[in-house]
Every structure is written in structure tokens, then in C-alpha cells.
Amino acid sequence: MNLYALLGISFIPALLFFALAVILNKNLKIRYCLLSGLLALLTVIPTSLIQYYVLELPIFTAYTFIAVMITAILFKGLIEEAMKMLFLCLIPQKKQILSAFFCCVILYGLTVGGFESVIYVIKKFQEIQGQGGKEIVVQLLLKRIFSAQAIHVFCAALSGLYIWNFRRHKKNIMPFIYAVILHGIYNFFVSFSSAYHWLAIIAILFAAVESRIFYLSAIDKNETTE
């Protein structure tokens, strides 16, 4: 199995979710799902370029506690979530109900995470060639599916719910704030090689809980306005 086939593992969650969502949600339009995937690709390109040039500044190359915290929360979290929210605005809402729009948002988050994993593994591949490279690639991809891709999904969900509510004149910015902070906290703890690394799981779980809370709140608001 070559590298490109292995990288396809990154998109298995997105493909499975797409298949299940289309089957279970009769209001979901396939063209909007495909648009979500395309927007995910378009998000990763400028985000990667911005981060590459910003994070090359001296303050972000220093491996101090303050530098790592600022880099993780203020820049990585803010840049990634701001770019994601910008592209999420391009997913049509007017002709969709909340559940269908939310499916598009989740698919978008899974695809963003998939593309990011591809970039990450390609960078690492040169370092691990000749050292059980393919096995390590599979382990990295599986690990990222349950970590990096998970935080992308839940943070995208939070930003998507913010957009949904904002366009209905409910300007509660907290879902987006949670997305930025929790993504930053995840990046902060995952940068450690010690036991602190596992604290990143807390950020993922908290993001999942907040996504559910804001989704249920959005459902209640829709019912009261109809």
C-alpha cells in the first residue's frame, strides 16, 4: 500500500458520515455536502499559509511557556477558527433546516481535519521513512482521527451554530469564543510530550458537550419562532 492510499484513511470518517447523513436525513442535499467538502479544502490552503508565515516570527519560535500558550490559543486557535467560520458562512442556510445545515457543518469539520492530517503526515513521512514508515503513518492517522479531527469537528459545530443563530438575529458570540479557546487549549496541551499531553482530551470532551448544548438551544429557539 503506497503513501497516498494510506492518507485516504484520513477521509474515512467524512465518507462514513456523508453516507449515513444522506440516508438518515431526507432533507440533506448532496450538492451542499459536496460544497462543504470543497470549502474544507479551500479553508486549509490559506490557513496553512497564514500560520506558516505568522508562526515563523521570533516570538512564536521560542519554546517558552508563554510563547507556547500565545501561539496555541491566540494564533493557532484564532486563525484556524476564524478562517473556518469565514468559509462556513458560504454553506447555504435559507433553503435548509437546522439538522441538514448541521450535517453540512459536521462534514465540513471532518473534511478539514482530514486535509490537515494529510499535510501533517506528509511532513512527518520523510522523518520516519525506513523506520517502519507505513505502520507509523497508520498509527498517526488513527490517532489524529480521535484527537485533531475530533476537535475540528466540534469547534466547527460551535462556529456553525453561531452563524446559524447570528443570521436569525440571536447574536450570542459564545459558541465561537468557545471554539477559539477550546481549540487553543487543545493545541497547547497536545504540544507537550509529557503526561500533560493527555489533558487535550478534556478540551475535546468539553467542546463536544458545548456543541450539544448550543445545538439543543438552537432547536428550542427554532420551535418557539415557528
mmCIF file of C-alpha atoms in Angstrom:
data_model
loop_
_atom_site.group_PDB
_atom_site.id
_atom_site.type_symbol
_atom_site.label_atom_id
_atom_site.label_comp_id
_atom_site.label_asym_id
_atom_site.label_seq_id
_atom_site.Cartn_x
_atom_site.Cartn_y
_atom_site.Cartn_z
ATOM 1 C CA MET A 1 0.000 0.000 0.000
ATOM 2 C CA ASN A 2 1.526 3.339 -1.024
ATOM 3 C CA LEU A 3 1.508 6.595 0.938
ATOM 4 C CA TYR A 4 -1.420 8.103 -0.966
ATOM 5 C CA ALA A 5 -3.617 5.106 -0.233
ATOM 6 C CA LEU A 6 -2.673 5.318 3.433
ATOM 7 C CA LEU A 7 -3.568 9.008 3.522
ATOM 8 C CA GLY A 8 -7.053 8.061 2.404
ATOM 9 C CA ILE A 9 -7.623 6.791 5.957
ATOM 10 C CA SER A 10 -7.948 10.448 6.995
ATOM 11 C CA PHE A 11 -11.166 10.787 4.998
ATOM 12 C CA ILE A 12 -12.881 7.583 6.158
ATOM 13 C CA PRO A 13 -14.800 9.414 8.954
ATOM 14 C CA ALA A 14 -16.018 12.060 6.477
ATOM 15 C CA LEU A 15 -17.107 9.443 3.932
ATOM 16 C CA LEU A 16 -18.905 7.349 6.543
ATOM 17 C CA PHE A 17 -20.675 10.382 7.962
ATOM 18 C CA PHE A 18 -21.649 11.534 4.469
ATOM 19 C CA ALA A 19 -23.206 8.152 3.677
ATOM 20 C CA LEU A 20 -25.101 7.943 6.967
ATOM 21 C CA ALA A 21 -26.252 11.570 6.843
ATOM 22 C CA VAL A 22 -27.653 11.223 3.317
ATOM 23 C CA ILE A 23 -29.506 8.027 4.288
ATOM 24 C CA LEU A 24 -30.868 9.240 7.634
ATOM 25 C CA ASN A 25 -31.584 12.899 6.865
ATOM 26 C CA LYS A 26 -34.002 13.167 3.944
ATOM 27 C CA ASN A 27 -33.730 16.972 3.971
ATOM 28 C CA LEU A 28 -29.989 16.919 3.300
ATOM 29 C CA LYS A 29 -28.975 17.883 -0.226
ATOM 30 C CA ILE A 30 -25.953 16.090 -1.693
ATOM 31 C CA ARG A 31 -24.783 19.208 -3.537
ATOM 32 C CA TYR A 32 -24.497 21.048 -0.221
ATOM 33 C CA CYS A 33 -22.442 18.167 1.182
ATOM 34 C CA LEU A 34 -20.081 18.341 -1.800
ATOM 35 C CA LEU A 35 -19.867 22.110 -1.365
ATOM 36 C CA SER A 36 -18.923 21.591 2.293
ATOM 37 C CA GLY A 37 -16.063 19.301 1.244
ATOM 38 C CA LEU A 38 -14.816 21.818 -1.307
ATOM 39 C CA LEU A 39 -14.976 24.644 1.236
ATOM 40 C CA ALA A 40 -12.952 22.494 3.639
ATOM 41 C CA LEU A 41 -10.169 22.196 1.074
ATOM 42 C CA LEU A 42 -10.291 25.933 0.365
ATOM 43 C CA THR A 43 -10.054 26.612 4.108
ATOM 44 C CA VAL A 44 -6.926 24.560 4.687
ATOM 45 C CA ILE A 45 -4.847 26.268 1.968
ATOM 46 C CA PRO A 46 -4.941 29.911 3.199
ATOM 47 C CA THR A 47 -4.941 28.825 6.859
ATOM 48 C CA SER A 48 -1.732 26.828 6.378
ATOM 49 C CA LEU A 49 -0.061 29.716 4.540
ATOM 50 C CA ILE A 50 -1.037 32.282 7.170
ATOM 51 C CA GLN A 51 0.139 30.078 10.012
ATOM 52 C CA TYR A 52 3.393 29.290 8.226
ATOM 53 C CA TYR A 53 4.377 32.949 7.891
ATOM 54 C CA VAL A 54 2.967 34.197 11.215
ATOM 55 C CA LEU A 55 4.444 31.390 13.288
ATOM 56 C CA GLU A 56 7.910 31.994 11.816
ATOM 57 C CA LEU A 57 8.105 35.231 13.822
ATOM 58 C CA PRO A 58 10.714 35.028 16.652
ATOM 59 C CA ILE A 59 8.170 35.213 19.472
ATOM 60 C CA PHE A 60 6.495 32.024 18.250
ATOM 61 C CA THR A 61 9.654 30.004 17.618
ATOM 62 C CA ALA A 62 10.757 30.291 21.248
ATOM 63 C CA TYR A 63 9.747 27.230 23.254
ATOM 64 C CA THR A 64 8.780 29.020 26.472
ATOM 65 C CA PHE A 65 5.551 28.559 28.424
ATOM 66 C CA ILE A 66 4.209 31.993 27.434
ATOM 67 C CA ALA A 67 5.231 31.600 23.776
ATOM 68 C CA VAL A 68 3.579 28.189 23.519
ATOM 69 C CA MET A 69 0.397 29.453 25.190
ATOM 70 C CA ILE A 70 0.127 32.557 22.979
ATOM 71 C CA THR A 71 0.858 30.517 19.866
ATOM 72 C CA ALA A 72 -1.684 27.822 20.720
ATOM 73 C CA ILE A 73 -4.581 29.918 21.977
ATOM 74 C CA LEU A 74 -4.281 33.321 20.365
ATOM 75 C CA PHE A 75 -2.878 32.474 16.960
ATOM 76 C CA LYS A 76 -3.464 28.817 16.126
ATOM 77 C CA GLY A 77 -6.906 28.741 17.721
ATOM 78 C CA LEU A 78 -7.976 32.174 16.497
ATOM 79 C CA ILE A 79 -6.579 31.864 12.958
ATOM 80 C CA GLU A 80 -7.978 28.385 12.352
ATOM 81 C CA GLU A 81 -11.417 29.055 13.802
ATOM 82 C CA ALA A 82 -11.754 32.483 12.170
ATOM 83 C CA MET A 83 -10.914 31.016 8.766
ATOM 84 C CA LYS A 84 -13.281 28.105 9.330
ATOM 85 C CA MET A 85 -16.116 30.406 10.316
ATOM 86 C CA LEU A 86 -15.476 32.567 7.247
ATOM 87 C CA PHE A 87 -15.867 29.587 4.912
ATOM 88 C CA LEU A 88 -18.765 28.124 6.908
ATOM 89 C CA CYS A 89 -20.674 31.297 6.052
ATOM 90 C CA LEU A 90 -20.683 30.091 2.432
ATOM 91 C CA ILE A 91 -22.772 26.996 3.229
ATOM 92 C CA PRO A 92 -26.378 27.882 2.245
ATOM 93 C CA GLN A 93 -28.835 28.228 5.126
ATOM 94 C CA LYS A 94 -32.045 29.711 3.798
ATOM 95 C CA LYS A 95 -33.138 26.558 1.996
ATOM 96 C CA GLN A 96 -32.044 24.201 4.766
ATOM 97 C CA ILE A 97 -33.435 23.217 8.123
ATOM 98 C CA LEU A 98 -31.119 23.191 11.151
ATOM 99 C CA SER A 99 -30.432 19.433 11.108
ATOM 100 C CA ALA A 100 -29.416 19.489 7.429
ATOM 101 C CA PHE A 101 -27.212 22.557 7.886
ATOM 102 C CA PHE A 102 -25.615 20.976 10.950
ATOM 103 C CA CYS A 103 -24.814 17.835 8.941
ATOM 104 C CA CYS A 104 -23.015 20.012 6.381
ATOM 105 C CA VAL A 105 -21.068 21.686 9.195
ATOM 106 C CA ILE A 106 -20.016 18.344 10.705
ATOM 107 C CA LEU A 107 -18.988 17.060 7.272
ATOM 108 C CA TYR A 108 -17.005 20.257 6.740
ATOM 109 C CA GLY A 109 -15.206 19.795 10.078
ATOM 110 C CA LEU A 110 -14.374 16.159 9.332
ATOM 111 C CA THR A 111 -13.006 17.091 5.906
ATOM 112 C CA VAL A 112 -10.916 19.979 7.270
ATOM 113 C CA GLY A 113 -9.472 17.574 9.822
ATOM 114 C CA GLY A 114 -8.783 15.055 7.061
ATOM 115 C CA PHE A 115 -6.881 17.534 4.907
ATOM 116 C CA GLU A 116 -4.938 18.793 7.916
ATOM 117 C CA SER A 117 -3.953 15.216 8.777
ATOM 118 C CA VAL A 118 -2.710 14.688 5.227
ATOM 119 C CA ILE A 119 -0.488 17.784 5.476
ATOM 120 C CA TYR A 120 0.782 16.711 8.901
ATOM 121 C CA VAL A 121 1.634 13.154 7.840
ATOM 122 C CA ILE A 122 3.357 14.219 4.613
ATOM 123 C CA LYS A 123 5.607 16.465 6.720
ATOM 124 C CA LYS A 124 6.382 13.589 9.064
ATOM 125 C CA PHE A 125 6.827 10.932 6.386
ATOM 126 C CA GLN A 126 10.356 11.983 5.444
ATOM 127 C CA GLU A 127 11.419 11.650 9.067
ATOM 128 C CA ILE A 128 10.055 8.129 9.514
ATOM 129 C CA GLN A 129 10.975 6.512 6.198
ATOM 130 C CA GLY A 130 12.941 3.322 6.711
ATOM 131 C CA GLN A 131 11.726 3.035 10.317
ATOM 132 C CA GLY A 132 8.518 1.100 9.802
ATOM 133 C CA GLY A 133 7.185 4.125 7.949
ATOM 134 C CA LYS A 134 3.823 2.753 6.793
ATOM 135 C CA GLU A 135 2.920 1.322 10.189
ATOM 136 C CA ILE A 136 3.767 4.626 11.879
ATOM 137 C CA VAL A 137 1.712 6.549 9.293
ATOM 138 C CA VAL A 138 -1.340 4.393 10.046
ATOM 139 C CA GLN A 139 -0.872 4.918 13.789
ATOM 140 C CA LEU A 140 -0.539 8.686 13.334
ATOM 141 C CA LEU A 141 -3.637 8.884 11.150
ATOM 142 C CA LEU A 142 -5.758 6.805 13.539
ATOM 143 C CA LYS A 143 -4.544 8.867 16.475
ATOM 144 C CA ARG A 144 -5.430 12.109 14.703
ATOM 145 C CA ILE A 145 -8.921 10.847 13.792
ATOM 146 C CA PHE A 146 -9.757 10.605 17.503
ATOM 147 C CA SER A 147 -7.904 13.780 18.511
ATOM 148 C CA ALA A 148 -7.170 16.514 15.958
ATOM 149 C CA GLN A 149 -10.095 15.661 13.688
ATOM 150 C CA ALA A 150 -12.421 15.427 16.675
ATOM 151 C CA ILE A 151 -11.560 18.934 17.907
ATOM 152 C CA HIS A 152 -12.014 20.259 14.359
ATOM 153 C CA VAL A 153 -15.490 18.730 14.170
ATOM 154 C CA PHE A 154 -16.751 20.079 17.489
ATOM 155 C CA CYS A 155 -15.210 23.525 17.002
ATOM 156 C CA ALA A 156 -16.716 23.704 13.509
ATOM 157 C CA ALA A 157 -20.046 22.729 15.073
ATOM 158 C CA LEU A 158 -19.784 25.589 17.564
ATOM 159 C CA SER A 159 -18.899 28.124 14.869
ATOM 160 C CA GLY A 160 -21.633 26.799 12.599
ATOM 161 C CA LEU A 161 -24.225 27.188 15.359
ATOM 162 C CA TYR A 162 -23.019 30.732 15.967
ATOM 163 C CA ILE A 163 -23.553 31.539 12.275
ATOM 164 C CA TRP A 164 -26.989 29.879 12.289
ATOM 165 C CA ASN A 165 -28.118 31.949 15.274
ATOM 166 C CA PHE A 166 -26.460 35.172 14.131
ATOM 167 C CA ARG A 167 -28.395 35.176 10.850
ATOM 168 C CA ARG A 168 -31.573 34.861 12.890
ATOM 169 C CA HIS A 169 -30.706 37.961 14.958
ATOM 170 C CA LYS A 170 -29.605 35.980 18.010
ATOM 171 C CA LYS A 171 -26.144 37.467 18.387
ATOM 172 C CA ASN A 172 -24.673 35.197 21.058
ATOM 173 C CA ILE A 173 -20.972 35.043 20.188
ATOM 174 C CA MET A 174 -20.141 32.491 22.919
ATOM 175 C CA PRO A 175 -20.157 29.428 20.606
ATOM 176 C CA PHE A 176 -17.397 30.993 18.501
ATOM 177 C CA ILE A 177 -15.470 32.105 21.603
ATOM 178 C CA TYR A 178 -15.642 28.549 22.926
ATOM 179 C CA ALA A 179 -14.392 27.246 19.566
ATOM 180 C CA VAL A 180 -11.332 29.527 19.629
ATOM 181 C CA ILE A 181 -10.451 28.913 23.280
ATOM 182 C CA LEU A 182 -11.018 25.159 23.265
ATOM 183 C CA HIS A 183 -9.082 24.679 20.030
ATOM 184 C CA GLY A 184 -6.281 26.760 21.534
ATOM 185 C CA ILE A 185 -6.301 24.763 24.772
ATOM 186 C CA TYR A 186 -6.202 21.537 22.751
ATOM 187 C CA ASN A 187 -3.208 22.796 20.750
ATOM 188 C CA PHE A 188 -1.491 23.942 23.947
ATOM 189 C CA PHE A 189 -1.656 20.580 25.735
ATOM 190 C CA VAL A 190 -1.051 18.461 22.642
ATOM 191 C CA SER A 191 2.272 20.276 22.133
ATOM 192 C CA PHE A 192 3.686 18.611 25.259
ATOM 193 C CA SER A 193 5.354 15.208 25.128
ATOM 194 C CA SER A 194 4.776 14.598 28.857
ATOM 195 C CA ALA A 195 1.644 13.438 30.673
ATOM 196 C CA TYR A 196 0.136 16.914 30.135
ATOM 197 C CA HIS A 197 -0.404 15.797 26.529
ATOM 198 C CA TRP A 198 -3.460 13.797 27.619
ATOM 199 C CA LEU A 199 -5.182 16.879 29.065
ATOM 200 C CA ALA A 200 -6.049 17.758 25.454
ATOM 201 C CA ILE A 201 -8.835 15.172 25.760
ATOM 202 C CA ILE A 202 -10.608 17.497 28.213
ATOM 203 C CA ALA A 203 -10.815 20.195 25.542
ATOM 204 C CA ILE A 204 -12.317 17.701 23.063
ATOM 205 C CA LEU A 205 -14.930 16.467 25.551
ATOM 206 C CA PHE A 206 -15.839 19.996 26.641
ATOM 207 C CA ALA A 207 -16.222 21.070 23.005
ATOM 208 C CA ALA A 208 -18.498 18.064 22.376
ATOM 209 C CA VAL A 209 -20.683 18.942 25.377
ATOM 210 C CA GLU A 210 -20.928 22.616 24.406
ATOM 211 C CA SER A 211 -21.810 21.665 20.824
ATOM 212 C CA ARG A 212 -24.714 19.575 22.097
ATOM 213 C CA ILE A 213 -25.901 22.323 24.453
ATOM 214 C CA PHE A 214 -25.894 25.014 21.761
ATOM 215 C CA TYR A 215 -27.491 22.667 19.218
ATOM 216 C CA LEU A 216 -30.379 21.844 21.554
ATOM 217 C CA SER A 217 -30.726 25.540 22.324
ATOM 218 C CA ALA A 218 -30.919 26.308 18.601
ATOM 219 C CA ILE A 219 -33.653 23.675 18.192
ATOM 220 C CA ASP A 220 -35.670 25.220 21.026
ATOM 221 C CA LYS A 221 -35.338 28.706 19.527
ATOM 222 C CA ASN A 222 -36.472 27.429 16.118
ATOM 223 C CA GLU A 223 -39.552 25.842 17.652
ATOM 224 C CA THR A 224 -40.517 28.998 19.539
ATOM 225 C CA THR A 225 -40.177 31.190 16.441
ATOM 226 C CA GLU A 226 -42.167 28.928 14.107
#
